[in-house]
Coordinates of C-alpha atoms in Angstrom, one line a residue:
M25 CA 44.6 -68.6 19.3
A26 CA 43.0 -67.2 22.4
N27 CA 42.8 -63.8 20.7
I28 CA 40.4 -65.1 18.1
F29 CA 37.8 -65.7 20.8
N30 CA 38.5 -62.4 22.6
P31 CA 35.2 -60.4 22.3
D32 CA 36.9 -57.0 22.4
I33 CA 39.1 -57.9 19.6
Q34 CA 36.2 -59.2 17.5
I35 CA 34.3 -56.0 18.1
S36 CA 37.3 -53.9 17.1
M37 CA 37.6 -55.9 13.9
I38 CA 33.9 -55.5 13.1
D39 CA 34.1 -51.8 13.8
A40 CA 37.0 -51.5 11.4
D41 CA 35.0 -53.3 8.7
V42 CA 32.0 -51.1 9.3
A43 CA 34.1 -48.0 9.1
L44 CA 35.6 -49.3 5.8
L45 CA 32.1 -50.0 4.4
H46 CA 30.9 -46.5 5.5
D47 CA 33.8 -45.0 3.7
Q48 CA 33.1 -47.0 0.6
I49 CA 29.4 -46.1 0.7
R50 CA 30.3 -42.4 1.1
K51 CA 32.6 -42.7 -2.0
L52 CA 29.8 -44.5 -3.9
H53 CA 27.3 -41.8 -3.0
T54 CA 29.7 -39.1 -4.1
Q55 CA 30.3 -40.9 -7.3
R56 CA 26.6 -41.4 -7.8
N57 CA 25.9 -37.7 -7.1
S58 CA 28.4 -36.6 -9.7
F59 CA 26.0 -38.0 -12.3
T60 CA 22.9 -36.3 -11.0
R61 CA 21.5 -33.1 -12.7
T62 CA 22.0 -31.0 -9.5
C63 CA 25.7 -31.5 -9.7
S64 CA 25.8 -30.3 -13.3
I65 CA 24.1 -27.0 -12.5
P66 CA 26.3 -24.1 -13.8
Q67 CA 28.0 -22.1 -11.1
E68 CA 26.3 -18.9 -12.0
V69 CA 22.9 -20.6 -11.6
L70 CA 24.0 -22.2 -8.3
A71 CA 25.2 -18.8 -7.1
E72 CA 21.8 -17.3 -7.9
I73 CA 20.2 -20.1 -5.8
F74 CA 22.6 -19.4 -3.0
S75 CA 21.7 -15.7 -3.0
H76 CA 18.3 -16.6 -1.4
C77 CA 20.1 -18.5 1.4
R78 CA 22.4 -17.8 4.3
C79 CA 26.0 -17.8 3.1
N80 CA 27.4 -19.1 6.4
V81 CA 25.2 -22.1 6.2
I82 CA 25.7 -22.8 2.5
M83 CA 29.5 -22.8 2.9
H84 CA 29.4 -25.7 5.3
V85 CA 27.5 -28.2 3.2
C86 CA 30.3 -29.4 0.9
K87 CA 33.5 -28.4 -0.7
H88 CA 32.0 -27.6 -4.0
W89 CA 29.3 -25.4 -2.6
R90 CA 31.9 -23.5 -0.5
E91 CA 34.1 -22.9 -3.6
V92 CA 31.1 -21.6 -5.5
A93 CA 30.1 -19.3 -2.7
L94 CA 33.5 -17.9 -2.3
S95 CA 33.9 -17.3 -6.0
A96 CA 30.6 -15.5 -6.3
P97 CA 31.0 -11.8 -5.2
C98 CA 27.2 -11.2 -5.5
L99 CA 26.7 -13.4 -2.4
W100 CA 28.6 -10.9 -0.3
S101 CA 27.2 -7.7 -1.8
T102 CA 24.7 -7.0 1.0
V103 CA 26.5 -5.2 3.9
V104 CA 24.7 -4.1 7.0
F105 CA 26.5 -1.7 9.4
H106 CA 24.5 -1.4 12.6
H107 CA 25.9 0.6 15.4
G108 CA 23.7 0.7 18.5
P109 CA 23.0 -1.3 21.6
S110 CA 23.9 -4.6 19.8
P111 CA 27.6 -5.2 18.8
L112 CA 29.0 -4.6 15.4
S113 CA 28.6 -7.5 13.1
P114 CA 31.9 -9.4 12.4
W115 CA 30.8 -10.0 8.8
T116 CA 31.2 -6.3 7.7
D117 CA 34.9 -6.4 6.9
L118 CA 34.7 -9.9 5.5
K119 CA 31.8 -9.1 3.1
L120 CA 33.6 -6.0 1.9
E121 CA 36.6 -8.1 1.1
R122 CA 34.8 -10.9 -0.6
S123 CA 32.5 -8.6 -2.6
K124 CA 35.5 -7.8 -4.9
H125 CA 34.0 -4.4 -6.0
S126 CA 30.7 -5.9 -7.2
P127 CA 27.6 -3.7 -6.9
L128 CA 26.9 -3.3 -3.1
D129 CA 23.7 -3.0 -1.2
L130 CA 24.8 -1.0 1.9
E131 CA 22.6 -0.4 5.0
V132 CA 23.9 2.0 7.6
H133 CA 22.1 2.2 11.0
V134 CA 23.7 4.5 13.6
E135 CA 21.8 4.8 16.9
E136 CA 24.7 5.9 19.1
A137 CA 27.6 8.4 18.9
L138 CA 30.6 7.3 16.8
D139 CA 33.3 8.4 19.2
K140 CA 33.8 5.1 20.9
V141 CA 35.9 1.9 20.5
V142 CA 34.2 -1.5 20.7
R143 CA 35.8 -4.9 21.4
R144 CA 35.4 -7.6 18.8
E145 CA 37.0 -11.0 19.3
S146 CA 39.6 -9.5 21.8
V147 CA 40.5 -6.8 19.3
Q148 CA 39.7 -3.1 19.8
V149 CA 37.8 -1.8 16.7
S150 CA 37.1 1.8 15.9
V151 CA 33.5 2.3 14.9
E152 CA 34.4 5.3 12.8
E153 CA 37.1 3.4 10.9
T154 CA 34.7 0.5 10.1
L155 CA 32.0 2.9 8.9
V156 CA 34.4 4.9 6.8
K157 CA 35.7 1.7 5.2
A158 CA 32.2 0.9 4.1
L159 CA 31.4 4.4 2.9
R160 CA 34.6 4.4 0.8
Q161 CA 32.9 1.8 -1.4
L162 CA 30.6 4.5 -2.8
P163 CA 31.7 4.0 -6.4
H164 CA 30.5 0.4 -6.1
I165 CA 27.3 1.0 -4.1
R166 CA 24.0 0.1 -5.9
N167 CA 21.5 0.5 -3.1
L168 CA 22.2 2.8 -0.1
R169 CA 20.1 3.1 3.0
I170 CA 21.1 5.5 5.8
T171 CA 19.3 5.8 9.1
C172 CA 21.2 7.8 11.7
L173 CA 21.0 10.4 14.5
H174 CA 20.9 14.0 13.6
S175 CA 24.3 14.6 15.2
V176 CA 25.9 11.8 13.0
M177 CA 24.5 13.0 9.7
P178 CA 27.3 15.5 8.9
F179 CA 30.0 12.9 9.5
L180 CA 28.2 10.5 7.0
L181 CA 27.6 13.1 4.4
Q182 CA 31.2 14.3 4.2
H183 CA 32.2 10.8 3.1
L184 CA 29.5 10.7 0.5
T185 CA 30.6 13.5 -1.8
G186 CA 32.3 11.5 -4.6
P187 CA 30.8 10.0 -7.8
A188 CA 28.3 7.1 -7.4
P189 CA 28.1 5.7 -11.0
K190 CA 26.3 2.5 -9.9
L191 CA 23.8 4.0 -7.3
E192 CA 20.2 3.1 -8.2
A193 CA 18.3 3.6 -5.0
L194 CA 18.9 5.9 -2.0
H195 CA 17.1 6.1 1.3
V196 CA 18.0 8.7 4.0
C197 CA 16.3 8.9 7.4
R198 CA 17.3 11.3 10.1
K199 CA 16.4 10.6 13.7
G200 CA 16.9 12.1 17.1
R201 CA 16.4 15.9 17.3
E202 CA 13.1 17.6 16.8
Q203 CA 12.8 19.2 13.4
S204 CA 13.6 22.9 13.6
G205 CA 13.1 23.8 10.0
G206 CA 16.4 25.7 9.8
N207 CA 19.0 25.5 7.0
E208 CA 21.0 23.0 9.0
D209 CA 18.3 20.4 8.3
F210 CA 19.0 20.6 4.5
I211 CA 21.4 18.0 3.2
S212 CA 24.4 19.7 1.7
D213 CA 24.6 20.4 -2.0
A214 CA 27.9 18.5 -2.0
F215 CA 26.0 15.3 -1.2
L216 CA 26.5 13.0 -4.2
A217 CA 27.1 16.1 -6.2
E218 CA 29.5 14.4 -8.7
T219 CA 27.3 12.1 -10.7
T220 CA 24.5 9.6 -10.1
P221 CA 23.4 8.6 -13.7
L222 CA 21.6 5.5 -12.6
L223 CA 19.7 6.8 -9.6
R224 CA 16.0 6.1 -10.0
A225 CA 14.6 5.7 -6.5
L226 CA 14.9 8.4 -3.8
S227 CA 13.4 8.3 -0.3
L228 CA 13.9 11.0 2.3
E229 CA 12.5 10.9 5.9
H230 CA 12.8 13.8 8.4
C231 CA 15.2 15.6 6.1
M232 CA 15.4 17.3 2.7
I233 CA 18.0 17.7 -0.1
H234 CA 18.4 21.2 -1.6
L235 CA 15.9 21.6 -4.5
N236 CA 18.7 22.7 -6.8
S237 CA 20.7 19.5 -6.4
P238 CA 21.3 17.5 -9.6
I239 CA 20.3 14.3 -7.8
W240 CA 16.6 14.9 -8.5
S241 CA 16.7 14.9 -12.3
N242 CA 16.4 11.2 -13.3
V243 CA 14.3 9.9 -10.3
E244 CA 11.4 7.6 -11.2
T245 CA 10.3 6.7 -7.6
L246 CA 10.1 9.5 -5.0
N247 CA 9.2 9.2 -1.4
L248 CA 9.1 12.3 0.8
A249 CA 8.0 11.7 4.4
Y250 CA 7.8 14.0 7.4
V251 CA 9.5 16.9 5.7
P252 CA 10.5 19.4 8.5
E253 CA 8.6 22.7 8.5
G254 CA 10.6 25.4 6.8
L255 CA 12.2 23.2 4.3
M256 CA 9.2 23.1 2.0
N257 CA 7.5 26.4 2.7
T258 CA 5.2 26.7 -0.4
T259 CA 3.3 24.6 -2.8
Q260 CA 5.2 26.2 -5.6
E261 CA 8.5 24.9 -4.4
L262 CA 7.2 21.3 -4.4
L263 CA 5.6 21.9 -7.9
S264 CA 8.9 23.2 -9.2
L265 CA 10.6 20.1 -8.0
L266 CA 8.0 17.8 -9.6
R267 CA 8.1 19.8 -12.8
N268 CA 11.8 18.8 -13.3
M269 CA 10.9 15.1 -12.8
P270 CA 8.9 14.1 -16.0
A271 CA 9.9 10.5 -15.7
L272 CA 8.3 10.0 -12.3
H273 CA 6.5 6.7 -12.0
I274 CA 5.7 6.5 -8.3
L275 CA 5.1 9.5 -6.0
K276 CA 4.6 9.0 -2.3
L277 CA 4.1 12.0 0.0
V278 CA 3.6 11.4 3.8
E279 CA 3.1 14.6 5.8
A280 CA 5.2 16.4 3.2
L281 CA 2.8 18.9 1.8
P282 CA 3.2 22.6 2.6
R283 CA 0.7 23.9 5.2
V284 CA -2.1 26.3 4.2
T285 CA -4.4 28.3 6.6
S286 CA -7.3 28.7 4.2
A287 CA -9.5 26.4 2.2
S288 CA -10.6 29.1 -0.3
S289 CA -8.5 27.5 -3.0
W290 CA -9.8 24.0 -2.5
F291 CA -9.7 22.1 -5.8
T292 CA -9.9 25.2 -8.0
K293 CA -8.3 25.2 -11.4
R294 CA -4.7 26.2 -11.6
G295 CA -4.3 27.0 -15.3
Q296 CA -0.7 27.3 -16.4
D297 CA 0.7 26.2 -13.0
V298 CA -0.5 22.6 -13.4
V299 CA 2.3 20.0 -13.4
S300 CA 1.9 17.1 -15.8
L301 CA 3.2 13.7 -14.8
P302 CA 2.4 11.6 -17.9
R303 CA 4.3 8.5 -16.8
L304 CA 2.9 8.3 -13.2
K305 CA 1.6 4.9 -12.3
K306 CA 1.0 5.3 -8.5
L307 CA 0.3 8.2 -6.3
V308 CA 0.2 7.9 -2.5
I309 CA -0.6 10.9 -0.2
T310 CA -1.0 10.9 3.6
D311 CA -1.7 14.3 5.1
I312 CA -4.3 16.7 6.4
L313 CA -7.3 17.7 4.3
T314 CA -6.5 21.4 3.8
A315 CA -2.9 20.8 2.6
Y316 CA -4.1 18.0 0.2
G317 CA -7.0 20.0 -1.2
H318 CA -4.7 22.9 -2.0
F319 CA -2.0 20.7 -3.7
M320 CA -4.0 18.1 -5.6
P321 CA -5.5 20.4 -8.3
Y322 CA -2.0 21.2 -9.5
L323 CA -1.4 17.6 -10.5
D324 CA -2.3 16.3 -14.0
I325 CA -2.0 12.5 -13.8
P326 CA -3.0 9.8 -16.2
P327 CA -6.4 8.2 -15.8
T328 CA -4.8 4.8 -15.4
A329 CA -2.6 5.9 -12.4
R330 CA -3.4 4.2 -9.1
V331 CA -4.3 6.6 -6.3
K332 CA -4.1 5.8 -2.5
L333 CA -5.0 8.5 0.0
H334 CA -5.2 8.8 3.8
M335 CA -6.5 12.2 4.9
E336 CA -7.2 13.6 8.4
D337 CA -9.6 16.5 8.9
A338 CA -7.8 18.8 11.3
S339 CA -10.4 21.6 11.1
D340 CA -12.7 22.6 13.9
E341 CA -16.5 23.0 13.6
T342 CA -16.2 26.6 12.7
F343 CA -14.0 25.9 9.7
E344 CA -15.8 26.5 6.4
Y345 CA -14.9 24.6 3.2
P346 CA -15.9 26.1 -0.2
R347 CA -19.6 25.3 -0.9
K348 CA -18.9 23.0 -3.9
A349 CA -15.7 21.5 -2.6
A350 CA -15.3 17.7 -2.9
L351 CA -12.9 15.1 -1.4
L352 CA -11.6 13.9 -4.7
P353 CA -11.0 15.6 -8.1
E354 CA -13.5 14.6 -10.7
S355 CA -10.9 12.8 -12.8
I356 CA -10.1 10.3 -10.2
L357 CA -13.8 9.0 -9.9
A358 CA -14.4 9.3 -13.7
A359 CA -14.8 6.3 -16.0
S360 CA -11.6 4.5 -17.0
P361 CA -10.5 5.0 -20.6
Q362 CA -11.8 2.4 -23.1
V363 CA -9.2 -0.1 -24.3
G364 CA -9.9 -1.1 -27.9
S365 CA -13.5 -2.2 -28.3
I366 CA -13.8 -3.3 -24.7
S367 CA -15.6 -0.9 -22.3
P368 CA -14.2 -1.0 -18.8
S369 CA -16.4 -2.2 -15.9
H370 CA -16.1 -0.8 -12.4
T371 CA -16.6 -1.9 -8.8
L372 CA -17.3 1.0 -6.5
K373 CA -17.2 0.5 -2.7
I374 CA -18.2 3.2 -0.2
E375 CA -17.8 2.4 3.4
G376 CA -18.3 4.5 6.5
E377 CA -17.9 4.1 10.2
Y378 CA -18.3 6.3 13.2
W379 CA -15.9 6.4 16.1
G380 CA -16.2 10.0 17.3
A381 CA -15.4 11.4 13.9
S382 CA -16.8 10.1 10.6
R383 CA -14.4 7.8 8.7
W384 CA -15.1 6.9 5.1
C385 CA -13.4 4.7 2.6
I386 CA -13.9 5.0 -1.2
Q387 CA -12.5 2.2 -3.4
L388 CA -12.8 2.0 -7.2
C389 CA -11.7 -1.0 -9.2
C390 CA -11.7 -1.3 -12.9
E391 CA -11.7 -4.6 -14.8
H392 CA -13.9 -6.9 -16.8
A393 CA -17.2 -7.7 -15.4
D394 CA -16.5 -11.5 -15.0
C395 CA -13.5 -10.7 -12.8
Q396 CA -15.3 -8.5 -10.3
A397 CA -15.6 -11.2 -7.6
A398 CA -11.8 -11.6 -7.5
C399 CA -11.3 -7.9 -6.8
F400 CA -12.6 -8.0 -3.3
K401 CA -11.2 -10.0 -0.4
S402 CA -13.0 -10.4 2.9
S403 CA -11.2 -8.8 5.8
S404 CA -13.8 -9.3 8.5
R405 CA -17.2 -10.6 9.2
Y406 CA -19.0 -7.4 8.2
S407 CA -16.7 -5.7 5.7
T408 CA -15.1 -6.4 2.3
Y409 CA -12.1 -4.5 1.1
A410 CA -10.4 -4.6 -2.3
H411 CA -7.1 -6.3 -2.0
P412 CA -4.4 -3.6 -2.0
D413 CA -2.2 -5.5 -4.5
H414 CA -5.1 -6.2 -6.9
E415 CA -4.2 -5.0 -10.4
G416 CA -7.7 -3.5 -10.9
L417 CA -7.7 -1.3 -7.8
R418 CA -7.5 2.2 -9.2
T419 CA -8.5 4.4 -6.3
E420 CA -8.4 3.8 -2.5
A421 CA -9.2 6.9 -0.4
H422 CA -9.6 7.0 3.4
F423 CA -11.0 10.2 5.0
N424 CA -11.4 10.9 8.7
L425 CA -13.9 13.8 8.7
N426 CA -15.1 16.2 11.3
L427 CA -18.5 17.8 11.1
A428 CA -17.1 20.6 8.9
G429 CA -15.9 18.2 6.4
F430 CA -19.1 16.2 5.9
S431 CA -20.2 18.5 3.1
L432 CA -17.2 17.4 1.2
L433 CA -18.4 13.9 1.2
A434 CA -21.8 14.7 -0.1
N435 CA -20.3 16.8 -3.0
T436 CA -18.0 13.8 -3.8
F437 CA -21.0 11.5 -4.2
R438 CA -22.6 14.0 -6.6
M439 CA -19.6 14.3 -8.9
I440 CA -19.0 10.5 -9.4
S441 CA -19.1 9.9 -13.1
L442 CA -19.0 6.2 -14.2
R443 CA -20.4 4.7 -17.3
D444 CA -20.6 1.1 -16.2
V445 CA -20.6 -0.1 -12.6
H446 CA -20.8 -3.9 -12.1
T447 CA -20.9 -3.8 -8.3
L448 CA -21.8 -1.0 -5.9
K449 CA -21.1 -1.8 -2.3
L450 CA -22.4 0.5 0.4
W451 CA -21.4 0.0 4.0
I452 CA -23.6 2.3 6.2
P453 CA -22.6 2.8 9.9
K454 CA -25.7 4.6 11.0
T455 CA -28.4 7.0 9.9
I456 CA -26.9 10.0 8.2
D457 CA -28.0 13.4 9.3
G458 CA -29.2 15.8 6.6
P459 CA -30.2 15.1 3.0
S460 CA -29.8 11.5 1.7
P461 CA -26.7 11.2 -0.5
W462 CA -27.6 7.8 -1.9
R463 CA -29.8 9.0 -4.7
D464 CA -26.9 11.1 -6.0
I465 CA -24.8 8.0 -6.1
F466 CA -27.5 6.1 -7.9
K467 CA -27.7 8.9 -10.5
S468 CA -24.0 8.8 -11.1
T469 CA -23.9 5.0 -11.3
S470 CA -27.1 4.4 -13.1
R471 CA -26.0 1.1 -14.8
V472 CA -25.3 -0.8 -11.6
R473 CA -26.0 -4.5 -11.9
R474 CA -25.3 -5.6 -8.4
L475 CA -25.9 -3.6 -5.2
I476 CA -24.5 -4.9 -1.9
L477 CA -26.0 -3.0 1.0
S478 CA -24.4 -3.8 4.4
A479 CA -25.1 -2.3 7.8
I480 CA -25.0 -3.0 11.5
G481 CA -28.5 -2.2 12.8
V482 CA -31.7 -1.9 10.8
M483 CA -32.4 1.9 10.8
S484 CA -29.3 2.6 8.9
V485 CA -30.7 1.3 5.6
Y486 CA -34.0 3.3 5.6
D487 CA -32.8 6.0 3.3
V488 CA -31.1 3.7 0.8
I489 CA -34.1 1.4 0.4
R490 CA -36.3 4.5 0.1
D491 CA -34.1 5.9 -2.6
L492 CA -34.5 2.6 -4.6
D493 CA -38.3 3.3 -4.7
P494 CA -39.2 5.1 -8.0
E495 CA -42.3 6.5 -6.2
G496 CA -40.4 7.9 -3.2
P497 CA -41.1 11.5 -2.0
D498 CA -39.4 14.3 -3.9
L499 CA -38.0 11.9 -6.4
P500 CA -38.1 12.1 -10.3
D501 CA -40.2 9.8 -12.3
D502 CA -37.4 7.7 -13.7
C503 CA -36.6 4.4 -11.9
P504 CA -33.3 4.4 -10.0
L505 CA -30.8 1.8 -11.0
P506 CA -32.9 0.4 -13.9
D507 CA -30.3 -2.3 -14.8
L508 CA -30.1 -3.7 -11.2
S509 CA -30.2 -7.5 -11.4
E510 CA -29.0 -8.4 -8.0
L511 CA -29.6 -6.8 -4.5
H512 CA -27.7 -8.1 -1.5
L513 CA -29.1 -7.0 1.8
E514 CA -26.7 -7.8 4.6
L515 CA -27.9 -6.7 8.1
H516 CA -26.4 -7.4 11.4
V517 CA -27.4 -6.5 15.0
R518 CA -25.7 -7.4 18.2
H519 CA -28.8 -8.8 19.8
Y520 CA -32.0 -9.4 17.8
N521 CA -35.1 -9.2 20.1
S522 CA -38.5 -7.7 20.3
R523 CA -37.0 -4.2 20.5
N524 CA -35.8 -4.5 16.9
L525 CA -39.3 -5.5 15.6
P526 CA -40.6 -2.0 14.9
S527 CA -37.6 -0.9 12.9
G528 CA -37.4 -4.3 11.2
T529 CA -41.1 -4.1 10.2
K530 CA -40.4 -0.7 8.7
V531 CA -37.5 -2.0 6.6
I532 CA -39.7 -4.8 5.3
S533 CA -42.4 -2.4 4.4
L534 CA -40.0 -0.1 2.6
L535 CA -38.5 -3.0 0.7
Q536 CA -41.9 -4.4 -0.4
R537 CA -43.0 -0.9 -1.5
A538 CA -39.9 -0.3 -3.5
L539 CA -40.0 -3.7 -5.2
T540 CA -43.7 -3.3 -6.0
A541 CA -43.2 0.1 -7.5
R542 CA -40.3 -1.2 -9.6
A543 CA -42.3 -4.2 -10.8
D544 CA -45.2 -1.9 -11.8
L545 CA -42.7 -0.1 -14.0
G546 CA -41.6 -3.4 -15.5
V547 CA -38.3 -3.3 -13.7
V548 CA -38.6 -6.6 -11.8
L549 CA -35.6 -7.4 -9.6
P550 CA -34.2 -10.8 -10.8
K551 CA -32.4 -11.8 -7.5
L552 CA -32.6 -10.8 -3.9
V553 CA -30.1 -12.1 -1.4
L554 CA -30.8 -11.7 2.4
D555 CA -27.8 -12.2 4.6
G556 CA -26.8 -11.5 8.2
D557 CA -28.3 -12.3 11.6
A558 CA -30.8 -9.5 11.4
T559 CA -32.5 -10.8 8.3
V560 CA -34.3 -13.4 10.4
M561 CA -37.1 -10.8 10.4
F562 CA -37.6 -11.5 6.6
K563 CA -38.2 -15.2 7.0
E564 CA -41.9 -14.8 7.5
Q565 CA -42.1 -12.5 4.5
Q566 CA -40.1 -14.8 2.2
E567 CA -43.2 -16.0 0.4
T568 CA -44.4 -12.4 -0.2
L569 CA -41.0 -11.3 -1.4
S570 CA -40.9 -14.3 -3.8
G571 CA -43.9 -12.8 -5.6
L572 CA -42.0 -9.5 -6.2
V573 CA -38.6 -11.0 -7.1
Q574 CA -37.7 -13.8 -9.5
E575 CA -35.4 -15.5 -7.0
V576 CA -34.9 -15.0 -3.3
V577 CA -31.9 -16.4 -1.5
W578 CA -32.0 -16.4 2.3
R579 CA -28.8 -16.8 4.1
G580 CA -29.8 -15.5 7.5
K581 CA -29.1 -17.5 10.7

């Protein structure tokens, strides 16, 4: 009877009842969950969901999830072999076992010598044996990425000589030794010499496969980066390679072009030597100007292909480019082809900046006029860039020019040929020495409807505003940009004070003169937008400007 009133016994009895209730609640939850839609998801769908998660976490959620994870080989198909300062992953062998010969994505990173034994879970493991075990899966490998030391490359290649019927993408990067350009830098002909019928993407960095290898034939995406000197001696060798790849969709060349010592052949016609790539969708080249100018004329690419260029002018001031040479072939800055009855509309952006050398960016977008605003994405206070992933971005070219290369820029402006430009954006870093190039641009883009003129400082825009004046000196009688319906003037200065007044007064005078002359010809500007901290100088002239423009919008601070 005394036990009934014993507190410890009472607590124990209650704890037992609580445990029983918890067990019953757990069973009820399990029973309830069995009727939910998530528990009726097919295993193949659940496995696809798991492929976006960490397997070692998924397997500890519940028994059902663990069974699904273990029975889905695709969850174990990504194997990373990393031999370096960090220890070997204990998952390598386990993933190879659980993949059950499903298509593998294998990444091999070797940053140290292979002739060593490491300790894993109190067991000595040979690095070579583990790597060879992974490479023996070659018949089942779908994507293969190899990054290794130069001294390790022969060991890897001798285990990659068999057939690879499932291989779709291959990336090889050699590190370590300076490139000598000797034959030892070529990847052996025996490398994947059997058969690679599904190989579509090939990427090589600091190395090169022999040009007569059968591995090139069906490639659709090719990336050649930092090809050692001596492995691609002439432009004809590269052209011969591309000529045998008619299905190429994406071509990326990073410091892979053969070097030339003369610019005499800059953008000259090549006749029968031209290589046609009718299926090319994207072209990316990063190199020096002389090599690019010698190679580019050999390519015949579709007008719809996206082009991205990064060029460095390595010439000195004494170097002479051909008199009519330009930075881009005429076809790249020509009007896009008409689709059905719809004529394409373009957004052209030209931006320059000076940091010792002259750096210029030319961007061309092609789309419907009502979508132009979506094309550009603000990247800073003063600059606007076309988003690199925007579907309409057709050309993006960056050039770092020395004094010798500036003539190339002026010639490029003269050969722009666009039927319809919705927006022309000019970013001017400072006053340009020599003849003004802006009138040439206005001639080539005569149907511009919106002109955005941006600059840091006031003097930079003198020439542009003067070239908008139909009565300017040494100009023809026709009115520049007759279809212009909107002018954005965006001026910034670091410190606006009395020292800026003379140059500011001159800009106001030039603008008033240009607007008056255009109005006298019946070409009245519908809208003028004044933006930037430097446009405070226009505030007192807002009433005068309103008499010359239908609408004035002032956004100055």
